[in-house]
Tab-separated table of C-alpha atoms and ligand atoms in Angstrom:
chain	number	residue	atom	x	y	z
X	1123	UNK	CA	-2.006	-30.313	-9.972
X	1124	UNK	CA	1.290	-30.632	-11.839
X	1125	UNK	CA	3.776	-27.914	-11.001
X	1126	UNK	CA	5.571	-26.884	-14.214
X	1127	UNK	CA	8.413	-25.278	-12.177
X	1128	UNK	CA	11.170	-27.804	-11.374
X	1129	UNK	CA	12.192	-28.308	-7.741
X	1130	UNK	CA	15.313	-26.252	-7.128
X	1131	UNK	CA	17.223	-25.673	-3.892
X	1132	UNK	CA	17.728	-22.188	-2.457
X	1133	UNK	CA	21.326	-21.967	-3.679
X	1134	UNK	CA	20.360	-22.803	-7.259
X	1135	UNK	CA	17.481	-20.315	-7.244
X	1136	UNK	CA	19.656	-17.510	-5.859
X	1137	UNK	CA	22.307	-18.350	-8.443
X	1138	UNK	CA	19.689	-18.101	-11.221
X	1139	UNK	CA	18.702	-14.628	-10.071
X	1140	UNK	CA	22.324	-13.544	-9.686
X	1141	UNK	CA	23.114	-14.567	-13.237
X	1142	UNK	CA	19.944	-13.607	-15.081
X	1143	UNK	CA	17.846	-11.077	-13.143
X	1144	UNK	CA	18.599	-7.334	-12.915
X	1145	UNK	CA	19.904	-6.776	-9.376
X	1146	UNK	CA	17.611	-3.826	-8.593
X	1147	UNK	CA	16.163	-5.282	-5.382
X	1148	UNK	CA	17.895	-5.738	-2.002
X	1149	UNK	CA	16.497	-9.259	-1.651
X	1150	UNK	CA	16.749	-11.388	1.471
X	1151	UNK	CA	18.547	-14.706	0.837
X	1152	UNK	CA	15.496	-16.949	0.826
X	1153	UNK	CA	13.318	-18.422	-1.964
X	1154	UNK	CA	9.654	-19.188	-1.420
X	1155	UNK	CA	7.925	-22.043	-3.167
X	1156	UNK	CA	4.434	-22.178	-1.645
X	1157	UNK	CA	2.141	-20.573	0.884
X	1158	UNK	CA	-1.106	-21.130	2.757
X	1159	UNK	CA	-2.949	-18.502	4.761
X	1160	UNK	CA	-0.483	-16.545	6.891
X	1161	UNK	CA	2.434	-18.914	6.231
X	1162	UNK	CA	4.988	-19.419	3.434
X	1163	UNK	CA	7.495	-22.222	2.931
X	1164	UNK	CA	10.969	-21.862	1.470
X	1165	UNK	CA	12.722	-24.196	-0.954
X	1166	UNK	CA	14.048	-26.264	1.974
X	1167	UNK	CA	10.507	-26.553	3.348
X	1168	UNK	CA	11.073	-24.220	6.270
X	1169	UNK	CA	7.918	-22.425	7.377
X	1170	UNK	CA	7.674	-18.660	8.014
X	1171	UNK	CA	4.885	-16.565	9.471
X	1172	UNK	CA	4.365	-13.931	6.788
X	1173	UNK	CA	3.801	-10.470	8.288
X	1174	UNK	CA	5.399	-8.890	5.211
X	1175	UNK	CA	2.341	-9.939	3.230
X	1176	UNK	CA	3.773	-8.973	-0.154
X	1177	UNK	CA	4.077	-5.456	1.342
X	1178	UNK	CA	0.308	-5.024	1.796
X	1179	UNK	CA	-0.720	-7.106	-1.221
X	1180	UNK	CA	-1.780	-10.437	0.263
X	1181	UNK	CA	-4.922	-9.244	2.037
X	1182	UNK	CA	-6.454	-12.758	2.064
X	1183	UNK	CA	-3.166	-14.535	2.780
X	1184	UNK	CA	-1.491	-17.090	0.542
X	1185	UNK	CA	-3.231	-19.519	-1.823
X	1186	UNK	CA	-6.629	-18.029	-1.008
X	1187	UNK	CA	-9.408	-20.161	-2.474
X	1188	UNK	CA	-11.365	-16.925	-3.117
X	1189	UNK	CA	-8.600	-15.607	-5.369
X	1190	UNK	CA	-7.913	-19.030	-6.909
X	1191	UNK	CA	-11.557	-19.694	-7.720
X	1192	UNK	CA	-12.129	-16.249	-9.216
X	1193	UNK	CA	-8.943	-16.556	-11.291
X	1194	UNK	CA	-9.940	-20.013	-12.542
X	1195	UNK	CA	-13.489	-19.030	-13.427
X	1196	UNK	CA	-12.493	-15.798	-15.151
X	1197	UNK	CA	-9.614	-17.496	-16.990
X	1198	UNK	CA	-12.055	-20.087	-18.340
X	1199	UNK	CA	-14.437	-17.378	-19.548
X	1200	UNK	CA	-12.512	-14.323	-20.773
X	1201	UNK	CA	-8.948	-13.476	-19.714
X	1202	UNK	CA	-8.454	-10.379	-21.780
X	1203	UNK	CA	-10.213	-8.148	-24.233
X	1204	UNK	CA	-8.964	-4.770	-25.363
X	1205	UNK	CA	-10.144	-1.539	-23.789
X	1206	UNK	CA	-11.620	-0.887	-27.240
X	1207	UNK	CA	-14.567	-2.862	-25.834
X	1208	UNK	CA	-16.698	-3.200	-22.687
X	1209	UNK	CA	-17.112	-6.161	-20.326
X	1210	UNK	CA	-19.401	-6.832	-17.344
X	1211	UNK	CA	-16.719	-7.274	-14.647
X	1212	UNK	CA	-15.339	-3.796	-15.398
X	1213	UNK	CA	-18.766	-2.200	-15.067
X	1214	UNK	CA	-19.467	-4.043	-11.811
X	1215	UNK	CA	-16.101	-3.396	-10.200
X	1216	UNK	CA	-16.166	0.297	-11.106
X	1217	UNK	CA	-19.637	0.647	-9.588
X	1218	UNK	CA	-18.616	-1.259	-6.441
X	1219	UNK	CA	-15.564	0.965	-5.893
X	1220	UNK	CA	-17.398	4.222	-6.614
X	1221	UNK	CA	-20.144	3.223	-4.157
X	1222	UNK	CA	-17.522	2.697	-1.450
X	1223	UNK	CA	-15.843	6.074	-2.060
X	1224	UNK	CA	-18.120	8.753	-3.515
X	1225	UNK	CA	-19.612	10.088	-6.762
X	1226	UNK	CA	-16.991	9.721	-9.460
X	1227	UNK	CA	-15.465	7.316	-11.972
X	1228	UNK	CA	-12.683	4.725	-12.097
X	1229	UNK	CA	-9.627	4.260	-14.320
X	1230	UNK	CA	-8.099	0.775	-14.130
X	1231	UNK	CA	-4.390	-0.014	-14.459
X	1232	UNK	CA	-1.950	-2.639	-13.162
X	1233	UNK	CA	0.150	-1.155	-10.374
X	1234	UNK	CA	0.461	1.578	-7.800
X	1235	UNK	CA	2.801	3.721	-9.881
X	1236	UNK	CA	0.350	3.576	-12.774
X	1237	UNK	CA	-2.571	4.461	-10.505
X	1238	UNK	CA	-0.569	7.531	-9.435
X	1239	UNK	CA	0.388	8.326	-13.023
X	1240	UNK	CA	-3.315	8.705	-13.759
X	1241	UNK	CA	-3.531	11.232	-10.896
X	1242	UNK	CA	-0.529	13.143	-12.270
X	1243	UNK	CA	-2.104	13.366	-15.711
X	1244	UNK	CA	-5.436	14.351	-14.177
X	1245	UNK	CA	-3.746	17.203	-12.264
X	1246	UNK	CA	-2.021	18.434	-15.415
X	1247	UNK	CA	-5.238	18.359	-17.441
X	1248	UNK	CA	-7.010	20.142	-14.588
X	1249	UNK	CA	-4.432	22.934	-14.484
X	1250	UNK	CA	-3.822	23.161	-18.244
X	1251	UNK	CA	-6.241	25.982	-18.986
X	1252	UNK	CA	-4.408	28.329	-16.561
X	1253	UNK	CA	-0.911	26.988	-17.223
X	1254	UNK	CA	-0.712	25.102	-13.895
X	1255	UNK	CA	0.966	21.700	-13.794
X	1256	UNK	CA	2.758	21.407	-10.475
X	1257	UNK	CA	1.896	18.864	-7.777
X	1258	UNK	CA	2.976	19.343	-4.167
X	1259	UNK	CA	3.833	16.096	-2.374
X	1260	UNK	CA	5.169	15.355	1.103
X	1261	UNK	CA	8.719	14.846	2.265
X	1262	UNK	CA	9.223	11.191	3.185
X	1263	UNK	CA	6.457	10.076	0.806
X	1264	UNK	CA	6.675	7.181	-1.621
X	1265	UNK	CA	4.709	7.079	-4.853
X	1266	UNK	CA	6.463	4.492	-7.029
X	1267	UNK	CA	9.394	3.973	-9.375
X	1268	UNK	CA	8.407	5.284	-12.791
X	1269	UNK	CA	10.133	8.530	-13.722
X	1270	UNK	CA	7.143	10.666	-12.710
X	1271	UNK	CA	6.401	8.673	-9.542
X	1272	UNK	CA	10.075	8.943	-8.561
X	1273	UNK	CA	9.866	12.696	-9.013
X	1274	UNK	CA	6.716	12.746	-6.875
X	1275	UNK	CA	8.384	10.688	-4.138
X	1276	UNK	CA	9.695	12.826	-1.282
X	1277	UNK	CA	12.925	10.834	-0.822
X	1278	UNK	CA	16.047	12.017	-2.630
X	1279	UNK	CA	17.677	8.570	-2.644
X	1280	UNK	CA	15.197	7.075	-5.160
X	1281	UNK	CA	16.227	9.670	-7.778
X	1282	UNK	CA	19.993	9.340	-7.423
X	1283	UNK	CA	21.778	8.698	-10.704
X	1284	UNK	CA	18.718	9.007	-12.916
X	1285	UNK	CA	19.355	12.462	-14.336
X	1286	UNK	CA	16.949	15.362	-14.297
X	1287	UNK	CA	13.686	14.518	-12.529
X	1288	UNK	CA	10.351	14.944	-14.302
X	1289	UNK	CA	9.479	18.606	-13.676
X	1290	UNK	CA	6.431	19.727	-11.769
X	1291	UNK	CA	6.840	18.119	-8.348
X	1292	UNK	CA	7.825	19.901	-5.148
X	1293	UNK	CA	8.074	18.385	-1.697
X	1294	UNK	CA	6.762	19.999	1.467
X	1295	UNK	CA	7.030	18.798	5.090
X	1296	UNK	CA	4.410	16.140	5.921
X	1297	UNK	CA	1.740	17.134	8.470
X	1298	UNK	CA	2.565	20.844	8.119
X	1299	UNK	CA	-0.433	22.741	6.739
X	1300	UNK	CA	1.206	26.168	6.850
X	1301	UNK	CA	4.213	24.918	4.844
X	1302	UNK	CA	1.911	23.368	2.244
X	1303	UNK	CA	-0.040	26.591	1.819
X	1304	UNK	CA	3.132	28.693	1.635
X	1305	UNK	CA	4.475	26.493	-1.164
X	1306	UNK	CA	1.475	27.068	-3.440
X	1307	UNK	CA	2.252	29.203	-6.475
X	1308	UNK	CA	0.532	30.109	-9.749
X	1309	UNK	CA	1.771	26.859	-11.348
X	1310	UNK	CA	0.376	24.603	-8.597
X	1311	UNK	CA	-2.461	22.329	-9.700
X	1312	UNK	CA	-2.746	19.735	-6.924
X	1313	UNK	CA	-1.562	18.370	-3.592
X	1314	UNK	CA	-0.898	14.624	-3.269
X	1315	UNK	CA	-0.338	12.826	0.055
X	1316	UNK	CA	-0.509	9.332	1.532
X	1317	UNK	CA	-3.026	9.258	4.405
X	1318	UNK	CA	-0.478	7.045	6.169
X	1319	UNK	CA	3.077	7.214	4.875
X	1320	UNK	CA	4.066	3.570	4.408
X	1321	UNK	CA	7.576	3.271	2.940
X	1322	UNK	CA	8.377	6.509	4.759
X	1323	UNK	CA	7.928	4.714	8.100
X	1324	UNK	CA	4.219	4.258	8.969
X	1325	UNK	CA	3.391	7.888	9.707
X	1326	UNK	CA	-0.378	8.457	9.855
X	1327	UNK	CA	-1.914	11.790	8.915
X	1328	UNK	CA	-4.377	13.309	11.360
X	1329	UNK	CA	-7.992	14.170	10.612
X	1330	UNK	CA	-7.147	17.843	11.111
X	1331	UNK	CA	-4.346	17.615	8.533
X	1332	UNK	CA	-6.545	16.005	5.864
X	1333	UNK	CA	-9.363	18.452	6.546
X	1334	UNK	CA	-6.884	21.313	6.466
X	1335	UNK	CA	-5.506	20.195	3.099
X	1336	UNK	CA	-9.062	20.016	1.781
X	1337	UNK	CA	-9.683	23.611	2.855
X	1338	UNK	CA	-6.372	24.790	1.371
X	1339	UNK	CA	-7.118	23.068	-1.945
X	1340	UNK	CA	-10.593	24.601	-2.039
X	1341	UNK	CA	-9.220	28.043	-1.232
X	1342	UNK	CA	-6.616	27.895	-4.021
X	1343	UNK	CA	-8.591	25.904	-6.597
X	1344	UNK	CA	-6.332	22.824	-6.381
X	1345	UNK	CA	-7.117	19.114	-6.582
X	1346	UNK	CA	-6.585	17.111	-3.405
X	1347	UNK	CA	-5.180	13.700	-4.326
X	1348	UNK	CA	-4.564	10.712	-2.043
X	1349	UNK	CA	-2.174	7.811	-2.598
X	1350	UNK	CA	-3.932	4.860	-0.934
X	1351	UNK	CA	-1.859	2.255	-2.778
X	1352	UNK	CA	-0.522	0.768	0.457
X	1353	UNK	CA	-3.293	1.802	2.827
X	1354	UNK	CA	-6.404	0.820	0.821
X	1355	UNK	CA	-8.313	-2.469	0.646
X	1356	UNK	CA	-9.265	-2.436	4.352
X	1357	UNK	CA	-5.624	-2.369	5.520
X	1358	UNK	CA	-6.541	0.377	7.997
X	1359	UNK	CA	-9.759	-1.310	9.127
X	1360	UNK	CA	-11.884	0.763	6.720
X	1361	UNK	CA	-11.922	0.417	2.941
X	1362	UNK	CA	-9.662	3.456	2.620
X	1363	UNK	CA	-7.415	4.906	5.304
X	1364	UNK	CA	-8.780	8.447	4.919
X	1365	UNK	CA	-12.200	7.052	5.907
X	1366	UNK	CA	-10.652	5.534	9.025
X	1367	UNK	CA	-8.725	8.670	9.937
X	1368	UNK	CA	-11.743	10.912	9.512
X	1369	UNK	CA	-14.403	8.747	11.118
X	1370	UNK	CA	-14.060	10.275	14.561
X	1371	UNK	CA	-13.938	13.787	13.127
X	1372	UNK	CA	-17.253	15.590	13.394
X	1373	UNK	CA	-17.301	16.673	9.764
X	1374	UNK	CA	-15.587	13.480	8.592
X	1375	UNK	CA	-18.549	12.337	6.568
X	1376	UNK	CA	-18.368	15.367	4.288
X	1377	UNK	CA	-14.730	14.874	3.414
X	1378	UNK	CA	-13.801	13.667	-0.053
X	1379	UNK	CA	-10.550	14.071	-1.956
X	1380	UNK	CA	-10.648	14.647	-5.735
X	1381	UNK	CA	-8.639	11.605	-6.750
X	1382	UNK	CA	-7.379	8.393	-5.121
X	1383	UNK	CA	-4.764	5.888	-6.291
X	1384	UNK	CA	-5.190	2.257	-5.211
X	1385	UNK	CA	-3.391	-1.007	-6.058
X	1386	UNK	CA	-1.598	-3.615	-3.886
X	1387	UNK	CA	-4.383	-5.508	-2.094
X	1388	UNK	CA	-7.171	-4.747	-4.577
X	1389	UNK	CA	-7.140	-8.162	-6.258
X	1390	UNK	CA	-5.539	-10.124	-3.399
X	1391	UNK	CA	-2.210	-10.616	-5.208
X	1392	UNK	CA	-3.264	-10.471	-8.829
X	1393	UNK	CA	-1.803	-7.234	-10.282
X	1394	UNK	CA	-4.330	-4.432	-10.381
X	1395	UNK	CA	-4.284	-0.664	-10.029
X	1396	UNK	CA	-7.279	1.641	-9.869
X	1397	UNK	CA	-7.719	5.393	-9.748
X	1398	UNK	CA	-10.908	6.977	-8.481
X	1399	UNK	CA	-11.649	10.443	-9.845
X	1400	UNK	CA	-14.267	12.608	-8.242
X	1401	UNK	CA	-17.165	13.979	-10.204
X	1402	UNK	CA	-16.865	15.977	-12.506
X	1403	UNK	CA	-13.088	15.734	-12.971
X	1404	UNK	CA	-13.147	12.298	-14.634
X	1405	UNK	CA	-14.380	14.037	-17.795
X	1406	UNK	CA	-10.964	15.754	-18.067
X	1407	UNK	CA	-9.546	12.434	-19.260
X	1408	UNK	CA	-11.573	12.039	-22.444
X	1409	UNK	CA	-11.052	9.509	-25.266
X	1410	UNK	CA	-7.398	9.208	-26.288
X	1411	UNK	CA	-6.025	10.954	-23.179
X	1412	UNK	CA	-4.991	7.903	-21.152
X	1413	UNK	CA	-4.817	4.151	-21.666
X	1414	UNK	CA	-3.374	0.824	-20.562
X	1415	UNK	CA	-3.380	-2.389	-22.613
X	1416	UNK	CA	-3.881	-4.664	-19.625
X	1417	UNK	CA	-5.644	-2.221	-17.289
X	1418	UNK	CA	-9.030	-3.411	-16.059
X	1419	UNK	CA	-8.960	-6.769	-17.868
X	1420	UNK	CA	-11.936	-9.087	-17.334
X	1421	UNK	CA	-9.653	-11.343	-15.272
X	1422	UNK	CA	-8.300	-8.604	-12.986
X	1423	UNK	CA	-11.741	-7.057	-12.460
X	1424	UNK	CA	-13.376	-10.403	-11.683
X	1425	UNK	CA	-10.711	-11.226	-9.099
X	1426	UNK	CA	-10.889	-7.769	-7.518
X	1427	UNK	CA	-14.680	-8.047	-7.278
X	1428	UNK	CA	-14.461	-11.463	-5.624
X	1429	UNK	CA	-11.845	-10.186	-3.150
X	1430	UNK	CA	-13.902	-7.094	-2.298
X	1431	UNK	CA	-17.100	-9.097	-1.790
X	1432	UNK	CA	-15.337	-11.651	0.373
X	1433	UNK	CA	-13.676	-9.005	2.537
X	1434	UNK	CA	-17.047	-7.404	3.167
X	1435	UNK	CA	-18.959	-10.653	3.693
X	1436	UNK	CA	-16.393	-11.713	6.278
X	1437	UNK	CA	-16.243	-8.199	7.759
X	1438	UNK	CA	-12.449	-8.320	7.531
X	1439	UNK	CA	-12.220	-4.575	8.106
X	1440	UNK	CA	-13.780	-4.854	11.545
X	1441	UNK	CA	-11.764	-7.963	12.312
X	1442	UNK	CA	-8.416	-6.360	11.501
X	1443	UNK	CA	-9.326	-3.283	13.542
X	1444	UNK	CA	-9.977	-5.429	16.577
X	1445	UNK	CA	-6.971	-7.663	16.071
X	1446	UNK	CA	-4.876	-4.598	15.290
X	1447	UNK	CA	-5.768	-3.051	18.637
X	1448	UNK	CA	-4.640	-6.207	20.405
X	1449	UNK	CA	-1.420	-6.232	18.396
X	1450	UNK	CA	-0.827	-2.595	19.293
X	1451	UNK	CA	-1.208	-3.312	22.998
X	1452	UNK	CA	1.182	-6.271	22.860
X	1453	UNK	CA	3.757	-4.406	20.758
X	1454	UNK	CA	3.615	-1.376	23.046
X	1455	UNK	CA	4.286	-3.652	25.996
X	1456	UNK	CA	7.513	-4.726	24.257
X	1457	UNK	CA	8.593	-1.184	23.399
X	1458	UNK	CA	10.777	1.152	25.373
X	1459	UNK	CA	12.500	4.318	24.121
X	1460	UNK	CA	15.786	3.428	25.871
X	1461	UNK	CA	17.069	-0.105	25.918
X	1462	UNK	CA	14.752	-2.379	24.020
X	1463	UNK	CA	14.867	-3.602	20.403
X	1464	UNK	CA	11.579	-1.773	19.749
X	1465	UNK	CA	11.662	1.904	20.656
X	1466	UNK	CA	8.102	2.819	19.683
X	1467	UNK	CA	5.078	1.640	17.714
X	1468	UNK	CA	2.868	3.435	15.179
X	1469	UNK	CA	0.051	2.424	12.880
X	1470	UNK	CA	-3.499	1.234	12.693
X	1471	UNK	CA	-5.498	-1.887	11.686
X	1472	UNK	CA	-3.129	-4.174	9.785
X	1473	UNK	CA	-0.312	-1.689	9.145
X	1474	UNK	CA	2.184	-1.347	11.980
X	1475	UNK	CA	5.586	0.278	12.164
X	1476	UNK	CA	8.098	-0.701	14.797
X	1477	UNK	CA	10.820	1.864	15.306
X	1478	UNK	CA	13.774	-0.390	16.032
X	1479	UNK	CA	17.063	0.616	17.607
X	1480	UNK	CA	19.231	-0.498	14.695
X	1481	UNK	CA	19.121	-0.815	10.925
X	1482	UNK	CA	15.679	-2.112	9.891
X	1483	UNK	CA	17.108	-4.530	7.352
X	1484	UNK	CA	19.324	-6.256	9.914
X	1485	UNK	CA	16.331	-6.597	12.254
X	1486	UNK	CA	14.173	-7.987	9.421
X	1487	UNK	CA	16.914	-10.509	8.625
X	1488	UNK	CA	17.141	-11.593	12.240
X	1489	UNK	CA	13.356	-11.955	12.525
X	1490	UNK	CA	13.379	-13.989	9.315
X	1491	UNK	CA	15.910	-16.351	10.898
X	1492	UNK	CA	13.452	-16.697	13.760
X	1493	UNK	CA	10.624	-17.506	11.325
X	1494	UNK	CA	8.838	-14.140	11.032
X	1495	UNK	CA	8.771	-12.081	7.820
X	1496	UNK	CA	8.473	-8.296	8.139
X	1497	UNK	CA	9.014	-5.411	5.690
X	1498	UNK	CA	11.719	-2.793	6.330
X	1499	UNK	CA	10.861	0.869	5.752
X	1500	UNK	CA	12.759	4.162	5.962
X	1501	UNK	CA	14.036	5.510	9.252
X	1502	UNK	CA	14.771	2.240	11.095
X	1503	UNK	CA	11.160	1.138	10.860
X	1504	UNK	CA	10.088	-2.460	10.306
X	1505	UNK	CA	6.516	-2.903	9.136
X	1506	UNK	CA	4.113	-5.625	10.163
X	1507	UNK	CA	1.564	-6.203	7.382
X	1508	UNK	CA	-0.284	-9.416	8.239
X	1509	UNK	CA	-3.054	-10.690	5.985
X	1510	UNK	CA	-6.426	-9.308	7.066
X	1511	UNK	CA	-7.396	-12.929	7.750
X	1512	UNK	CA	-4.663	-13.344	10.395
X	1513	UNK	CA	-5.760	-15.410	13.417
X	1514	UNK	CA	-5.361	-14.578	17.101
X	1515	UNK	CA	-2.924	-17.501	17.440
X	1516	UNK	CA	-0.785	-16.181	14.601
X	1517	UNK	CA	-0.652	-12.767	16.262
X	1518	UNK	CA	0.476	-14.478	19.478
X	1519	UNK	CA	3.158	-16.336	17.516
X	1520	UNK	CA	4.459	-13.109	15.941
X	1521	UNK	CA	4.518	-11.349	19.300
X	1522	UNK	CA	6.373	-14.297	20.879
X	1523	UNK	CA	9.060	-14.112	18.167
X	1524	UNK	CA	9.414	-10.351	18.660
X	1525	UNK	CA	9.540	-10.823	22.437
X	1526	UNK	CA	12.331	-13.409	22.138
X	1527	UNK	CA	14.308	-11.160	19.759
X	1528	UNK	CA	13.823	-8.245	22.120
X	1529	UNK	CA	14.938	-10.279	25.147
X	1530	UNK	CA	18.096	-11.461	23.371
X	1531	UNK	CA	18.915	-7.940	22.212
X	1532	UNK	CA	18.576	-6.639	25.756
X	1533	UNK	CA	20.734	-9.428	27.115
X	1534	UNK	CA	23.470	-8.533	24.609
X	1535	UNK	CA	23.370	-4.769	25.185
N	1381	LIG	C1	2.058	4.558	-1.235
N	1381	LIG	C2	2.597	3.850	-2.441
N	1381	LIG	N1	2.384	4.378	-3.655
N	1381	LIG	C3	2.835	3.781	-4.771
N	1381	LIG	C4	3.541	2.602	-4.708
N	1381	LIG	C5	4.038	1.961	-5.970
N	1381	LIG	O1	3.296	0.831	-6.252
N	1381	LIG	P1	3.797	-0.212	-7.357
N	1381	LIG	O2	5.053	-0.827	-6.838
N	1381	LIG	O3	2.662	-1.195	-7.484
N	1381	LIG	O4	4.026	0.549	-8.609
N	1381	LIG	C6	3.787	2.011	-3.467
N	1381	LIG	C7	4.563	0.768	-3.360
N	1381	LIG	O5	5.066	0.406	-2.328
N	1381	LIG	C8	3.298	2.648	-2.305
N	1381	LIG	O6	3.504	2.148	-1.084
């Protein structure tokens, strides 16, 4: 196939961005031109093992034929039609997602922040009749970069220099049930948490915490909302991370939140956001209350359906659980609280956080030089987010790179 993008070297590409692209990202100095499976190649044809995975987007790896085929077929049939109309892929995807979560309905959008925005509007509609509008979120959380998602995010630095935050968000300590309950006031309408804080440094919630929040929300008449943007799409080893966290809990099967935001891996790299709303709350968002021009297009829904079916046919959830356990054991063997590069390890399935002894970005840069891509997070954490299709050999390769980096760090200290 002809590539319409001319061949440019890394320097030229970086120069293009420097001149013409808003400098809002702290990008690493590398430009990628192609990928296959767990690997990507830069403009000088150097190969990298990609455990950044588009920060939890590339669930099937790069250049997946499943994604490519679904995109091609849908593009040849119907790319877009307005949400003034219906289409079969939307009906099928909504049903597939609802069946994997619980009785409710879906709203489709294009990103994680938008999926959360739907939850924010749901909470406000829910509280409107009694004048409640406030959402409690967790310190250290991350919910996106729109004005409302920034206000929801429990990290002061994302709001700096952007004027008054959108009102109606307050942050409480993560994993602290008593603090959450104390913070509830007459204006509170909902509590929103990530079942595993991702950008905040791979901090999983416990089953007791999620169950406790459910009880608190029931007691005070609040909605319990989950942000599964980073943790959904089998990243944890189950379709959603709350299902993984609660599976060993005796009453886990009864647990349901009232709303869930999803995005990232849903369509294997094609932009898609989705919000599940529990029955009967979906009816709060009646005609004219919420919309998105591109949300839930025939193309996006067809790709998401193909990705979901493939993940289940291949049992990628079970596979990443098993491989994840092996990765955990190997990473823990490299970790030591005192002298080593890696102080400790947290995570589950295909989402791992390595607490490193120096700035996460400098460690990510060094690992990139050694041919391994990882994603920095807050609090000196580097995340490993391999595709769910990662092979045992690729895990060995990643561990070998980390072991070599760790050995060199120890030798220098
Ligand atoms: C938990 C969580 N919520 C929301 C978002 C925002 O998603 P998006 O960048 O697609 O708007 C992210 C992105 O990293 C995320 O990790």
